[in-house]
Amino acid sequence: MPHYLIDGNNLLGKLSSRDKSYRAENPLSRELLLMKVISYFQNRKDEVTLFFDGYESDKLRAGKIKIVYSNNRPADKLIRERIEQAKSRSNLVVVSSDNEIRNYARVCSCSVIKSEEFSVNLFERKAPEKEHYNDEKTTSEDKEFFLKLFSQGK
């Protein structure tokens, strides 16, 4: 089952270009984002963790969505730690436009969705397309080696 790790502040930044209600100075912006995310994942079985920078100001009710506040640390570090701790990284879907997080997630075989793409999906309620890990350095010689290796016992 996919587990979405969403960089909440990063996503808010992308949503604010579509709708001024999502601007950081709006005290309700996090709650509005949470409602959009809840609505998007309502009929899906995916796990979702939404990360926010800073401290919890209001107790947001999230249903099946887990909210993590970074307190005095950057949320990016918490996302990275969550990737490191995951037992099945290939089930993780990281939503962020932060290049450092996206590159790290790809190296760890996670799927990646840019926040701007995911924000469109939130408004259109369609399933996002994930960027899958792809090691372009695999040569035809490597492929031949593995094909021979795995076909030996047949």
mmCIF file of C-alpha atoms in Angstrom, residues 15 22 64 82 103 108-109 117 146 148 150:
data_model
loop_
_atom_site.group_PDB
_atom_site.id
_atom_site.type_symbol
_atom_site.label_atom_id
_atom_site.label_comp_id
_atom_site.label_asym_id
_atom_site.label_seq_id
_atom_site.Cartn_x
_atom_site.Cartn_y
_atom_site.Cartn_z
ATOM 1 C CA LEU A 15 -1.252 26.095 -3.690
ATOM 2 C CA TYR A 22 -3.414 29.028 1.060
ATOM 3 C CA LYS A 64 -6.589 8.678 8.865
ATOM 4 C CA ARG A 82 11.089 8.783 7.723
ATOM 5 C CA ASN A 103 16.769 13.533 -5.188
ATOM 6 C CA CYS A 108 16.166 5.504 -2.001
ATOM 7 C CA SER A 109 13.803 4.032 -4.650
ATOM 8 C CA GLU A 117 1.714 18.579 -9.901
ATOM 9 C CA PHE A 146 21.162 -10.790 -14.848
ATOM 10 C CA LYS A 148 21.638 -15.381 -17.624
ATOM 11 C CA PHE A 150 18.195 -15.790 -13.233
#
